[in-house]
Amino acid sequence: MKNYGRFLTQKAPLSYLLVSLFSGLSGGFFYPLSGIYVVDGLNASPLQMGIFLAVSILSGVLVSQRIAKLSDQGWDRRKIIMWSQVAFIIVMALFVFIRNYYLALLVMVLIASFTAAAMPQNFTMGRQYADEHLGDNGTLFLS
């Protein structure tokens, strides 16, 4: 990997890096601002905000674990990543209009929990690619 320009023009590594960038940015923008959305947009109390954040994280972990098990059994990781990003777009579109706390909580549990699968699946797919194609340079690829 001495020639980084050639490496970054190959389809698989460039796709991996772009998916990592956009899924990281999407989560990085949403989760820090979700507390403000819950308090200001939904007029929730501090207790409701805590419940909202705890339930959203817990549901994301549970769904992500289940999807990880299914992907280990043969589900296509690229499709999992794609559908989890589609779920993220749907959640963001819904949150533009939702002003009811319980409806927003329902959307977080039923739809947004699937978005948590994107990053672990992306890292797993990157690790597999690095192991198969890059040998000793795999650590640099994933860092």
PDB file of C-alpha atoms in Angstrom:
ATOM      1  CA  MET A   1       0.000   0.000   0.000  1.00  0.00           C
ATOM      2  CA  LYS A   2       2.838   2.369  -0.738  1.00  0.00           C
ATOM      3  CA  ASN A   3       0.844   3.946  -3.534  1.00  0.00           C
ATOM      4  CA  TYR A   4      -2.207   5.337  -1.720  1.00  0.00           C
ATOM      5  CA  GLY A   5      -3.579   7.082  -4.822  1.00  0.00           C
ATOM      6  CA  ARG A   6      -3.801   3.786  -6.702  1.00  0.00           C
ATOM      7  CA  PHE A   7      -5.268   2.098  -3.649  1.00  0.00           C
ATOM      8  CA  LEU A   8      -8.003   4.722  -3.268  1.00  0.00           C
ATOM      9  CA  THR A   9      -9.023   4.506  -6.913  1.00  0.00           C
ATOM     10  CA  GLN A  10      -9.945   0.845  -6.609  1.00  0.00           C
ATOM     11  CA  LYS A  11     -13.681   0.268  -6.276  1.00  0.00           C
ATOM     12  CA  ALA A  12     -13.842  -1.858  -3.096  1.00  0.00           C
ATOM     13  CA  PRO A  13     -11.591   0.240  -0.825  1.00  0.00           C
ATOM     14  CA  LEU A  14     -13.120   3.507  -2.027  1.00  0.00           C
ATOM     15  CA  SER A  15     -16.644   2.177  -1.481  1.00  0.00           C
ATOM     16  CA  TYR A  16     -15.730   1.019   2.010  1.00  0.00           C
ATOM     17  CA  LEU A  17     -14.262   4.387   2.928  1.00  0.00           C
ATOM     18  CA  LEU A  18     -17.249   6.311   1.549  1.00  0.00           C
ATOM     19  CA  VAL A  19     -19.767   4.113   3.370  1.00  0.00           C
ATOM     20  CA  SER A  20     -17.760   4.527   6.572  1.00  0.00           C
ATOM     21  CA  LEU A  21     -17.675   8.276   6.103  1.00  0.00           C
ATOM     22  CA  PHE A  22     -21.373   8.735   5.401  1.00  0.00           C
ATOM     23  CA  SER A  23     -22.681   6.307   7.998  1.00  0.00           C
ATOM     24  CA  GLY A  24     -20.385   7.847  10.596  1.00  0.00           C
ATOM     25  CA  LEU A  25     -21.462  11.375   9.684  1.00  0.00           C
ATOM     26  CA  SER A  26     -25.139  10.456   9.747  1.00  0.00           C
ATOM     27  CA  GLY A  27     -24.925   8.973  13.226  1.00  0.00           C
ATOM     28  CA  GLY A  28     -22.569  11.712  14.357  1.00  0.00           C
ATOM     29  CA  PHE A  29     -25.039  14.412  13.379  1.00  0.00           C
ATOM     30  CA  PHE A  30     -28.190  12.720  14.604  1.00  0.00           C
ATOM     31  CA  TYR A  31     -27.414  11.261  18.022  1.00  0.00           C
ATOM     32  CA  PRO A  32     -25.881  14.374  19.623  1.00  0.00           C
ATOM     33  CA  LEU A  33     -28.821  16.449  18.397  1.00  0.00           C
ATOM     34  CA  SER A  34     -31.524  13.929  19.315  1.00  0.00           C
ATOM     35  CA  GLY A  35     -31.646  15.230  22.885  1.00  0.00           C
ATOM     36  CA  ILE A  36     -32.422  18.715  21.607  1.00  0.00           C
ATOM     37  CA  TYR A  37     -35.065  17.275  19.275  1.00  0.00           C
ATOM     38  CA  VAL A  38     -36.722  15.380  22.124  1.00  0.00           C
ATOM     39  CA  VAL A  39     -36.751  18.346  24.511  1.00  0.00           C
ATOM     40  CA  ASP A  40     -37.522  21.196  22.088  1.00  0.00           C
ATOM     41  CA  GLY A  41     -39.351  19.442  19.252  1.00  0.00           C
ATOM     42  CA  LEU A  42     -41.357  16.976  21.319  1.00  0.00           C
ATOM     43  CA  ASN A  43     -41.635  19.053  24.523  1.00  0.00           C
ATOM     44  CA  ALA A  44     -40.481  16.102  26.599  1.00  0.00           C
ATOM     45  CA  SER A  45     -39.465  16.206  30.232  1.00  0.00           C
ATOM     46  CA  PRO A  46     -35.906  15.268  31.257  1.00  0.00           C
ATOM     47  CA  LEU A  47     -37.190  11.863  32.385  1.00  0.00           C
ATOM     48  CA  GLN A  48     -38.842  11.287  29.017  1.00  0.00           C
ATOM     49  CA  MET A  49     -35.635  12.307  27.259  1.00  0.00           C
ATOM     50  CA  GLY A  50     -33.660   9.797  29.313  1.00  0.00           C
ATOM     51  CA  ILE A  51     -36.171   7.060  28.546  1.00  0.00           C
ATOM     52  CA  PHE A  52     -36.152   7.977  24.859  1.00  0.00           C
ATOM     53  CA  LEU A  53     -32.368   7.805  24.599  1.00  0.00           C
ATOM     54  CA  ALA A  54     -32.078   4.626  26.686  1.00  0.00           C
ATOM     55  CA  VAL A  55     -34.793   2.802  24.750  1.00  0.00           C
ATOM     56  CA  SER A  56     -33.345   3.886  21.402  1.00  0.00           C
ATOM     57  CA  ILE A  57     -29.869   2.644  22.325  1.00  0.00           C
ATOM     58  CA  LEU A  58     -31.128  -0.603  23.838  1.00  0.00           C
ATOM     59  CA  SER A  59     -33.347  -1.402  20.851  1.00  0.00           C
ATOM     60  CA  GLY A  60     -30.461  -0.613  18.495  1.00  0.00           C
ATOM     61  CA  VAL A  61     -28.126  -2.969  20.334  1.00  0.00           C
ATOM     62  CA  LEU A  62     -30.684  -5.795  20.388  1.00  0.00           C
ATOM     63  CA  VAL A  63     -31.563  -5.471  16.710  1.00  0.00           C
ATOM     64  CA  SER A  64     -27.916  -5.099  15.699  1.00  0.00           C
ATOM     65  CA  GLN A  65     -27.008  -8.280  17.589  1.00  0.00           C
ATOM     66  CA  ARG A  66     -29.793 -10.202  15.871  1.00  0.00           C
ATOM     67  CA  ILE A  67     -28.789  -8.896  12.447  1.00  0.00           C
ATOM     68  CA  ALA A  68     -25.143  -9.770  13.180  1.00  0.00           C
ATOM     69  CA  LYS A  69     -26.146 -13.341  13.899  1.00  0.00           C
ATOM     70  CA  LEU A  70     -28.138 -13.495  10.671  1.00  0.00           C
ATOM     71  CA  SER A  71     -25.279 -12.012   8.651  1.00  0.00           C
ATOM     72  CA  ASP A  72     -22.952 -14.656  10.079  1.00  0.00           C
ATOM     73  CA  GLN A  73     -25.421 -17.221   8.790  1.00  0.00           C
ATOM     74  CA  GLY A  74     -25.214 -15.866   5.252  1.00  0.00           C
ATOM     75  CA  TRP A  75     -27.195 -12.634   4.863  1.00  0.00           C
ATOM     76  CA  ASP A  76     -25.514 -10.259   2.420  1.00  0.00           C
ATOM     77  CA  ARG A  77     -23.707  -7.568   4.408  1.00  0.00           C
ATOM     78  CA  ARG A  78     -23.933  -5.024   1.604  1.00  0.00           C
ATOM     79  CA  LYS A  79     -27.709  -5.300   1.571  1.00  0.00           C
ATOM     80  CA  ILE A  80     -27.846  -5.032   5.361  1.00  0.00           C
ATOM     81  CA  ILE A  81     -25.793  -1.834   5.234  1.00  0.00           C
ATOM     82  CA  MET A  82     -27.895  -0.434   2.404  1.00  0.00           C
ATOM     83  CA  TRP A  83     -31.214  -1.169   4.129  1.00  0.00           C
ATOM     84  CA  SER A  84     -29.994   0.184   7.448  1.00  0.00           C
ATOM     85  CA  GLN A  85     -29.036   3.439   5.735  1.00  0.00           C
ATOM     86  CA  VAL A  86     -32.431   3.524   4.014  1.00  0.00           C
ATOM     87  CA  ALA A  87     -34.019   3.097   7.445  1.00  0.00           C
ATOM     88  CA  PHE A  88     -31.957   6.051   8.671  1.00  0.00           C
ATOM     89  CA  ILE A  89     -33.229   8.233   5.822  1.00  0.00           C
ATOM     90  CA  ILE A  90     -36.812   7.182   6.595  1.00  0.00           C
ATOM     91  CA  VAL A  91     -36.365   8.022  10.277  1.00  0.00           C
ATOM     92  CA  MET A  92     -34.940  11.439   9.474  1.00  0.00           C
ATOM     93  CA  ALA A  93     -37.813  12.153   7.065  1.00  0.00           C
ATOM     94  CA  LEU A  94     -40.356  11.078   9.681  1.00  0.00           C
ATOM     95  CA  PHE A  95     -38.764  13.161  12.438  1.00  0.00           C
ATOM     96  CA  VAL A  96     -39.234  16.279  10.329  1.00  0.00           C
ATOM     97  CA  PHE A  97     -42.995  15.850  10.800  1.00  0.00           C
ATOM     98  CA  ILE A  98     -43.385  13.972  14.102  1.00  0.00           C
ATOM     99  CA  ARG A  99     -44.237  16.142  17.101  1.00  0.00           C
ATOM    100  CA  ASN A 100     -45.625  13.433  19.373  1.00  0.00           C
ATOM    101  CA  TYR A 101     -43.257  11.891  21.915  1.00  0.00           C
ATOM    102  CA  TYR A 102     -44.805   8.408  21.864  1.00  0.00           C
ATOM    103  CA  LEU A 103     -44.895   8.266  18.065  1.00  0.00           C
ATOM    104  CA  ALA A 104     -41.240   9.317  17.940  1.00  0.00           C
ATOM    105  CA  LEU A 105     -40.387   6.629  20.498  1.00  0.00           C
ATOM    106  CA  LEU A 106     -42.233   4.051  18.409  1.00  0.00           C
ATOM    107  CA  VAL A 107     -40.314   5.118  15.291  1.00  0.00           C
ATOM    108  CA  MET A 108     -37.031   4.822  17.214  1.00  0.00           C
ATOM    109  CA  VAL A 109     -37.829   1.301  18.360  1.00  0.00           C
ATOM    110  CA  LEU A 110     -39.354  -0.054  15.159  1.00  0.00           C
ATOM    111  CA  ILE A 111     -37.317   1.672  12.439  1.00  0.00           C
ATOM    112  CA  ALA A 112     -34.282   3.467  13.862  1.00  0.00           C
ATOM    113  CA  SER A 113     -33.101   0.367  15.707  1.00  0.00           C
ATOM    114  CA  PHE A 114     -32.216  -1.133  12.313  1.00  0.00           C
ATOM    115  CA  THR A 115     -29.832   1.729  11.594  1.00  0.00           C
ATOM    116  CA  ALA A 116     -27.514   0.480  14.336  1.00  0.00           C
ATOM    117  CA  ALA A 117     -26.499  -2.463  12.157  1.00  0.00           C
ATOM    118  CA  ALA A 118     -24.700  -0.348   9.547  1.00  0.00           C
ATOM    119  CA  MET A 119     -21.411   0.339  11.304  1.00  0.00           C
ATOM    120  CA  PRO A 120     -20.700  -3.153  12.709  1.00  0.00           C
ATOM    121  CA  GLN A 121     -21.557  -4.730   9.358  1.00  0.00           C
ATOM    122  CA  ASN A 122     -19.379  -2.206   7.556  1.00  0.00           C
ATOM    123  CA  PHE A 123     -16.406  -2.967   9.798  1.00  0.00           C
ATOM    124  CA  THR A 124     -16.946  -6.709   9.410  1.00  0.00           C
ATOM    125  CA  MET A 125     -17.084  -6.396   5.647  1.00  0.00           C
ATOM    126  CA  GLY A 126     -13.930  -4.257   5.714  1.00  0.00           C
ATOM    127  CA  ARG A 127     -12.143  -6.784   7.890  1.00  0.00           C
ATOM    128  CA  GLN A 128     -13.058  -9.610   5.513  1.00  0.00           C
ATOM    129  CA  TYR A 129     -11.830  -7.619   2.535  1.00  0.00           C
ATOM    130  CA  ALA A 130      -8.588  -6.731   4.299  1.00  0.00           C
ATOM    131  CA  ASP A 131      -7.952 -10.342   5.307  1.00  0.00           C
ATOM    132  CA  GLU A 132      -8.571 -11.627   1.780  1.00  0.00           C
ATOM    133  CA  HIS A 133      -6.826  -8.949  -0.279  1.00  0.00           C
ATOM    134  CA  LEU A 134      -4.398  -6.904   1.778  1.00  0.00           C
ATOM    135  CA  GLY A 135      -2.557  -9.319   4.035  1.00  0.00           C
ATOM    136  CA  ASP A 136      -0.332  -7.405   6.478  1.00  0.00           C
ATOM    137  CA  ASN A 137      -1.670  -4.033   5.304  1.00  0.00           C
ATOM    138  CA  GLY A 138      -5.176  -4.843   6.574  1.00  0.00           C
ATOM    139  CA  THR A 139      -4.643  -3.008   9.839  1.00  0.00           C
ATOM    140  CA  LEU A 140      -3.784   0.194   8.010  1.00  0.00           C
ATOM    141  CA  PHE A 141      -6.881  -0.176   5.845  1.00  0.00           C
ATOM    142  CA  LEU A 142      -9.179  -0.418   8.860  1.00  0.00           C
ATOM    143  CA  SER A 143      -7.593   2.361  10.875  1.00  0.00           C
TER     144      SER A 143
END
